[in-house]
CSV table of C-alpha atoms in Angstrom, one decimal:
chain,number,residue,atom,x,y,z
H,1,MET,CA,-10.3,4.5,17.4
H,2,THR,CA,-9.9,1.0,18.5
H,3,GLY,CA,-9.9,-1.9,16.1
H,4,LYS,CA,-13.2,-3.1,17.6
H,5,ALA,CA,-14.9,0.3,17.0
H,6,SER,CA,-13.6,0.6,13.5
H,7,ALA,CA,-14.9,-2.9,12.7
H,8,VAL,CA,-18.4,-1.9,13.9
H,9,GLN,CA,-18.3,1.2,11.8
H,10,HIS,CA,-17.3,-0.7,8.7
H,11,GLU,CA,-20.1,-3.3,9.2
H,12,ILE,CA,-22.7,-0.5,8.6
H,13,ALA,CA,-21.1,0.8,5.4
H,14,PRO,CA,-21.7,-1.5,2.5
H,15,GLU,CA,-19.1,0.1,0.2
H,16,LEU,CA,-16.5,-0.2,2.9
H,17,ARG,CA,-17.3,-3.9,3.2
H,18,GLY,CA,-16.5,-4.3,-0.5
H,19,PHE,CA,-13.1,-2.6,-0.2
H,20,ARG,CA,-12.3,-4.5,3.0
H,21,GLU,CA,-13.2,-7.8,1.3
H,22,VAL,CA,-10.8,-7.2,-1.6
H,23,GLN,CA,-8.0,-5.9,0.7
H,24,ARG,CA,-8.4,-9.1,2.9
H,25,LEU,CA,-8.3,-11.2,-0.3
H,26,ALA,CA,-5.1,-9.5,-1.4
H,27,TYR,CA,-3.4,-10.0,2.0
H,28,ALA,CA,-4.5,-13.6,2.0
H,29,CYS,CA,-2.8,-14.0,-1.4
H,30,ALA,CA,0.3,-12.4,0.0
H,31,GLU,CA,0.5,-14.7,3.0
H,32,ALA,CA,-0.3,-17.8,0.8
H,33,VAL,CA,2.4,-16.9,-1.8
H,34,ALA,CA,4.9,-15.9,1.0
H,35,GLY,CA,4.4,-19.4,2.5
H,36,GLN,CA,5.3,-21.0,-0.9
H,37,LEU,CA,8.5,-19.0,-1.5
H,38,ARG,CA,11.7,-21.1,-1.6
H,39,SER,CA,15.3,-20.5,-2.3
H,40,GLY,CA,15.8,-20.1,-6.1
H,41,VAL,CA,12.3,-18.7,-6.9
H,42,THR,CA,12.5,-15.5,-9.0
H,43,GLU,CA,10.7,-12.3,-8.7
H,44,ARG,CA,8.8,-13.0,-12.0
H,45,GLU,CA,7.7,-16.4,-10.6
H,46,ALA,CA,6.5,-14.8,-7.3
H,47,ALA,CA,4.6,-12.2,-9.3
H,48,ARG,CA,3.0,-14.9,-11.4
H,49,MET,CA,2.1,-16.9,-8.3
H,50,GLN,CA,0.1,-13.9,-7.0
H,51,ARG,CA,-1.7,-13.4,-10.4
H,52,VAL,CA,-2.7,-17.1,-10.5
H,53,TRP,CA,-3.8,-17.2,-6.9
H,54,LEU,CA,-6.1,-14.2,-7.3
H,55,ARG,CA,-7.4,-15.2,-10.7
H,56,GLU,CA,-8.4,-18.6,-9.3
H,57,ARG,CA,-10.5,-16.6,-6.8
H,58,GLY,CA,-12.3,-14.4,-9.3
H,59,VAL,CA,-10.0,-11.4,-9.9
H,60,ARG,CA,-10.2,-10.3,-13.5
H,61,ASP,CA,-9.0,-6.7,-13.4
H,62,TRP,CA,-6.2,-4.8,-11.7
H,63,PHE,CA,-5.2,-1.3,-10.5
H,64,HIS,CA,-1.8,-2.8,-11.2
H,65,LEU,CA,-0.5,-6.3,-11.7
H,66,PRO,CA,1.5,-7.9,-8.9
H,67,PHE,CA,5.1,-6.9,-8.2
H,68,ALA,CA,7.8,-8.8,-6.3
H,69,TRP,CA,11.1,-7.4,-5.0
H,70,PHE,CA,13.9,-9.5,-3.5
H,71,GLY,CA,17.1,-8.6,-1.6
H,72,ASP,CA,18.4,-5.1,-2.1
H,73,ARG,CA,15.6,-4.4,-4.5
H,74,THR,CA,13.3,-4.2,-1.5
H,75,ALA,CA,15.1,-0.9,-0.8
H,76,PHE,CA,14.9,0.1,-4.5
H,77,ALA,CA,18.7,0.1,-4.6
H,78,GLY,CA,19.7,2.0,-7.8
H,79,PHE,CA,16.2,2.5,-9.1
H,80,LYS,CA,16.2,5.4,-11.5
H,81,VAL,CA,13.5,4.6,-14.1
H,82,PRO,CA,10.0,3.1,-13.7
H,83,LEU,CA,10.9,-0.1,-15.6
H,84,GLN,CA,13.1,-1.1,-12.8
H,85,PHE,CA,10.1,-1.7,-10.6
H,86,PHE,CA,8.9,-4.6,-12.7
H,87,PRO,CA,9.8,-8.2,-11.6
H,88,THR,CA,13.1,-9.6,-12.7
H,89,ASP,CA,15.0,-12.9,-12.7
H,90,ARG,CA,16.5,-12.0,-9.3
H,91,LYS,CA,16.4,-15.3,-7.2
H,92,LEU,CA,15.4,-15.5,-3.6
H,93,GLU,CA,18.1,-16.7,-1.2
H,94,PRO,CA,18.1,-17.7,2.5
H,95,GLY,CA,17.9,-14.7,4.8
H,96,MET,CA,16.8,-12.4,2.0
H,97,PRO,CA,14.0,-9.9,2.5
H,98,PHE,CA,11.1,-9.7,0.0
H,99,ILE,CA,8.1,-7.5,-0.7
H,100,LEU,CA,5.0,-8.6,-2.5
H,101,ASP,CA,2.8,-5.8,-3.8
H,102,MET,CA,-0.5,-6.2,-5.6
H,103,ALA,CA,-3.6,-4.2,-6.5
H,104,PRO,CA,-6.5,-6.4,-7.6
H,105,VAL,CA,-10.0,-5.2,-8.5
H,106,TYR,CA,-12.7,-7.6,-7.2
H,107,LYS,CA,-16.5,-7.0,-7.8
H,108,GLY,CA,-15.7,-3.4,-8.7
H,109,PHE,CA,-13.7,-2.7,-5.5
H,110,THR,CA,-10.0,-1.9,-5.4
H,111,ALA,CA,-7.2,-2.6,-3.0
H,112,ASP,CA,-3.5,-2.0,-3.1
H,113,VAL,CA,-1.4,-3.9,-0.6
H,114,GLY,CA,2.2,-4.4,0.3
H,115,TYR,CA,3.5,-7.3,2.3
H,116,SER,CA,7.1,-7.5,3.6
H,117,GLY,CA,8.7,-10.8,4.6
H,118,CYS,CA,12.0,-12.7,4.7
H,119,LEU,CA,13.1,-16.1,3.8
H,120,GLY,CA,14.4,-17.3,7.1
H,121,LEU,CA,15.9,-15.2,9.9
H,122,ASN,CA,17.0,-11.6,9.4
H,123,PRO,CA,17.1,-9.5,12.6
H,124,LEU,CA,17.5,-6.2,10.6
H,125,HIS,CA,14.4,-6.9,8.6
H,126,ASP,CA,12.5,-7.7,11.8
H,127,LYS,CA,13.5,-4.3,13.2
H,128,LEU,CA,12.3,-2.4,10.2
H,129,LEU,CA,9.0,-4.2,10.3
H,130,GLY,CA,8.6,-3.3,14.0
H,131,ASP,CA,9.5,0.3,13.4
H,132,LEU,CA,6.8,0.7,10.8
H,133,GLU,CA,4.2,0.7,13.6
H,134,ALA,CA,5.1,4.2,14.6
H,135,HIS,CA,4.4,5.4,11.1
H,136,ARG,CA,1.0,3.9,11.0
H,137,GLU,CA,0.1,5.7,14.2
H,138,LEU,CA,1.7,9.0,13.1
H,139,ILE,CA,-0.2,9.0,9.8
H,140,LEU,CA,-3.6,8.4,11.4
H,141,ARG,CA,-3.1,10.9,14.1
H,142,GLU,CA,-2.0,13.7,11.8
H,143,VAL,CA,-4.7,13.0,9.2
H,144,ARG,CA,-7.3,13.3,12.0
H,145,GLU,CA,-5.6,16.7,12.9
H,146,ARG,CA,-6.2,17.7,9.3
H,147,ARG,CA,-2.6,18.5,8.7
H,148,SER,CA,-1.8,19.0,5.0
H,149,LEU,CA,-0.7,15.9,3.2
H,150,ARG,CA,2.6,17.5,2.4
H,151,GLU,CA,3.2,18.2,6.1
H,152,ILE,CA,2.4,14.7,7.1
H,153,TYR,CA,4.7,13.4,4.4
H,154,GLU,CA,7.5,15.5,5.8
H,155,ASP,CA,6.8,14.3,9.4
H,156,VAL,CA,6.9,10.7,8.2
H,157,GLU,CA,10.2,11.4,6.6
H,158,ARG,CA,11.6,13.0,9.8
H,159,LEU,CA,10.5,10.0,11.8
H,160,MET,CA,12.3,7.7,9.4
H,161,THR,CA,15.4,9.8,9.6
H,162,ALA,CA,15.2,9.7,13.4
H,163,GLN,CA,14.9,6.0,13.3
H,164,GLY,CA,18.0,5.8,11.2
H,165,TYR,CA,16.3,4.9,7.9
H,166,ALA,CA,16.0,6.2,4.4
H,167,ASN,CA,12.7,7.1,2.9
H,168,ARG,CA,12.3,4.7,0.0
H,169,HIS,CA,8.8,5.7,-1.1
H,170,ARG,CA,10.6,8.8,-2.5
H,171,ALA,CA,11.8,6.4,-5.3
H,172,TYR,CA,8.2,5.9,-6.5
H,173,PRO,CA,6.8,8.0,-9.3
H,174,PHE,CA,6.2,11.5,-8.0
H,175,GLY,CA,7.7,10.3,-4.7
H,176,VAL,CA,4.2,9.3,-3.5
H,177,ILE,CA,3.5,7.8,-0.1
H,178,ALA,CA,-0.2,7.2,-1.0
H,179,HIS,CA,-2.8,7.5,-3.7
H,180,LYS,CA,-6.6,7.5,-3.8
H,181,VAL,CA,-8.5,4.3,-4.7
H,182,ASP,CA,-12.1,4.0,-5.7
H,183,ARG,CA,-14.7,1.8,-7.3
H,184,VAL,CA,-13.8,0.6,-10.8
H,185,ALA,CA,-16.4,-0.1,-13.5
H,186,GLU,CA,-16.5,-3.8,-14.4
H,187,ARG,CA,-15.9,-4.6,-18.0
H,188,ARG,CA,-15.8,-8.0,-19.9
H,189,TRP,CA,-12.4,-7.0,-21.3
H,190,SER,CA,-10.0,-4.9,-19.2
H,191,PRO,CA,-6.8,-3.9,-21.1
H,192,ARG,CA,-3.7,-2.8,-19.3
H,193,VAL,CA,-1.0,-0.2,-20.0
H,194,PHE,CA,2.5,-0.9,-18.5
H,195,GLY,CA,0.9,-3.3,-16.0
H,196,PHE,CA,-1.9,-0.8,-14.9
H,197,GLY,CA,-5.6,-1.5,-15.6
H,198,THR,CA,-7.0,1.2,-17.8
H,199,GLN,CA,-10.3,1.3,-15.9
H,200,ALA,CA,-8.6,2.1,-12.6
H,201,LEU,CA,-6.3,4.6,-14.3
H,202,LYS,CA,-9.3,6.4,-15.8
H,203,GLY,CA,-10.6,6.9,-12.2
H,204,LEU,CA,-7.3,8.2,-11.0
H,205,VAL,CA,-7.0,10.6,-14.0
H,206,SER,CA,-10.6,11.8,-13.4
H,207,ASP,CA,-9.7,12.5,-9.7
H,208,ALA,CA,-6.6,14.4,-10.8
H,209,LEU,CA,-8.6,16.6,-13.2
H,210,HIS,CA,-11.4,17.3,-10.6
H,211,GLY,CA,-8.8,17.8,-7.9
H,212,HIS,CA,-6.7,20.2,-10.0
H,213,ARG,CA,-9.9,22.3,-10.5
H,214,ASP,CA,-10.8,22.2,-6.8
H,215,GLY,CA,-7.3,22.5,-5.4
H,216,TRP,CA,-6.4,19.0,-4.3
H,217,SER,CA,-4.5,16.0,-5.7
H,218,PRO,CA,-5.2,12.2,-5.6
H,219,LEU,CA,-1.4,11.7,-5.2
H,220,TRP,CA,0.1,12.2,-1.7
H,221,SER,CA,3.5,13.5,-2.4
H,222,PRO,CA,6.2,15.8,-1.0
H,223,TYR,CA,5.4,18.5,-3.6
H,224,ARG,CA,3.3,21.6,-3.6
H,225,PHE,CA,0.3,20.0,-5.3
H,226,SER,CA,-0.2,17.9,-2.1
H,227,ASP,CA,-0.1,21.0,0.1
H,228,HIS,CA,-3.8,20.6,1.2
H,229,PRO,CA,-5.7,18.8,3.9
H,230,PRO,CA,-6.7,15.1,3.4
H,231,GLN,CA,-9.5,14.8,0.8
H,232,PRO,CA,-12.4,12.5,1.9
H,233,GLY,CA,-12.2,9.1,0.3
H,234,LEU,CA,-10.0,6.0,0.4
H,235,TRP,CA,-6.2,6.3,0.3
H,236,ALA,CA,-3.8,3.4,-0.2
H,237,VAL,CA,-0.9,4.4,2.1
H,238,GLU,CA,2.6,2.8,1.9
H,239,PRO,CA,5.4,4.1,4.1
H,240,HIS,CA,8.6,2.4,2.9
H,241,LEU,CA,11.7,2.2,5.1
H,242,GLY,CA,15.2,1.4,3.8
H,243,PHE,CA,18.5,0.7,5.4
H,244,ARG,CA,21.3,0.0,3.0
H,245,GLY,CA,20.2,-3.1,1.1
H,246,THR,CA,17.1,-3.9,3.1
H,247,GLY,CA,13.6,-2.4,2.7
H,248,ALA,CA,10.2,-3.0,4.3
H,249,LYS,CA,6.8,-1.4,4.0
H,250,PHE,CA,3.1,-2.0,4.5
H,251,GLU,CA,0.4,-0.8,2.3
H,252,GLU,CA,-3.3,-0.6,3.3
H,253,VAL,CA,-6.4,1.6,2.9
H,254,LEU,CA,-7.0,4.6,5.1
H,255,VAL,CA,-10.5,6.0,5.1
H,256,VAL,CA,-10.9,9.7,5.3
H,257,THR,CA,-14.3,11.3,5.9
H,258,ASP,CA,-15.7,14.8,6.4
H,259,SER,CA,-16.9,14.0,10.0
H,260,LYS,CA,-16.2,16.7,12.7
H,261,ASP,CA,-15.6,13.8,15.2
H,262,PRO,CA,-11.8,13.2,15.1
H,263,GLU,CA,-12.2,9.4,15.6
H,264,GLN,CA,-14.7,9.3,12.8
H,265,SER,CA,-12.8,11.6,10.5
H,266,ALA,CA,-10.2,9.0,9.6
H,267,PHE,CA,-9.6,5.3,10.4
H,268,TRP,CA,-7.8,2.4,8.9
H,269,LEU,CA,-10.1,0.2,6.9
H,270,ASP,CA,-9.1,-2.9,8.7
H,271,ASP,CA,-7.0,-3.7,11.8
H,272,ASP,CA,-7.0,-7.5,11.1
H,273,LEU,CA,-4.0,-7.4,8.8
H,274,PRO,CA,-0.7,-9.4,9.0
H,275,HIS,CA,1.6,-6.5,10.1
H,276,VAL,CA,-1.0,-5.3,12.7
H,277,ARG,CA,-1.3,-8.8,14.1
H,278,ARG,CA,2.5,-9.1,14.2
H,279,TRP,CA,2.8,-6.0,16.3
H,280,ALA,CA,0.1,-7.1,18.7
H,281,GLU,CA,1.7,-10.6,19.1
H,282,GLU,CA,5.1,-9.0,19.8
H,283,LYS,CA,3.6,-6.8,22.6
H,284,VAL,CA,2.1,-9.9,24.2
H,285,ALA,CA,5.4,-11.8,23.9
H,286,ALA,CA,7.2,-8.9,25.5
């Protein structure tokens, strides 16, 4: 499906408009904060900048609070326990890659985005970003073919290996490359547990319980519980490449439906995103 066709489809789906709105808001935050990063800024400060920017624009709840990773932490170097994902006092330096990751809830809709950038020039990082395009294409194609989530995961990993990279989303809890997102009930007070909003977690747990009963999982992993075709719904997908001390990823929403028409059965929620625009601009420049 072309970007134009998918945009037309989304215009006639009010719920998709809400998800697209919050996803665009999150990416606007990422671009704004990335533009303010300077040498000496810490991961904690970058995460706080994201929180402040989004709260000023009406965000009051989160699937998870913002993360920021600098330098070799973009490749999750040495990550062994979940606490290592949280922002640290690591300072940004010239030429250093960074990843901003946030999952706001806005007007009851959820997004989970990942934005990769670099402070100054870094040809290796540029190459990783360019090579991510093939993963976006592969994932969409194989979801439309109704391959099992586990098979698609393995094909993504094979492509990374062929490109010369390590699969860094294996370092995430359960090794997930994606998880389902959904509407979140709005509450006046929204507590969090280890940085995750309890309302959003309730939805994920509910999906897990229903999925276990019906033979599917809301977590897209390399394990047996993901050995089933894509379940209709919205999936936040985040292929993450690593090469030694450099990592890069994107994260965005993939829409899966029960349509028999391949082009309607799966499509990216939005093609007007920073990494997609970057790839298009590089093709024009070439």
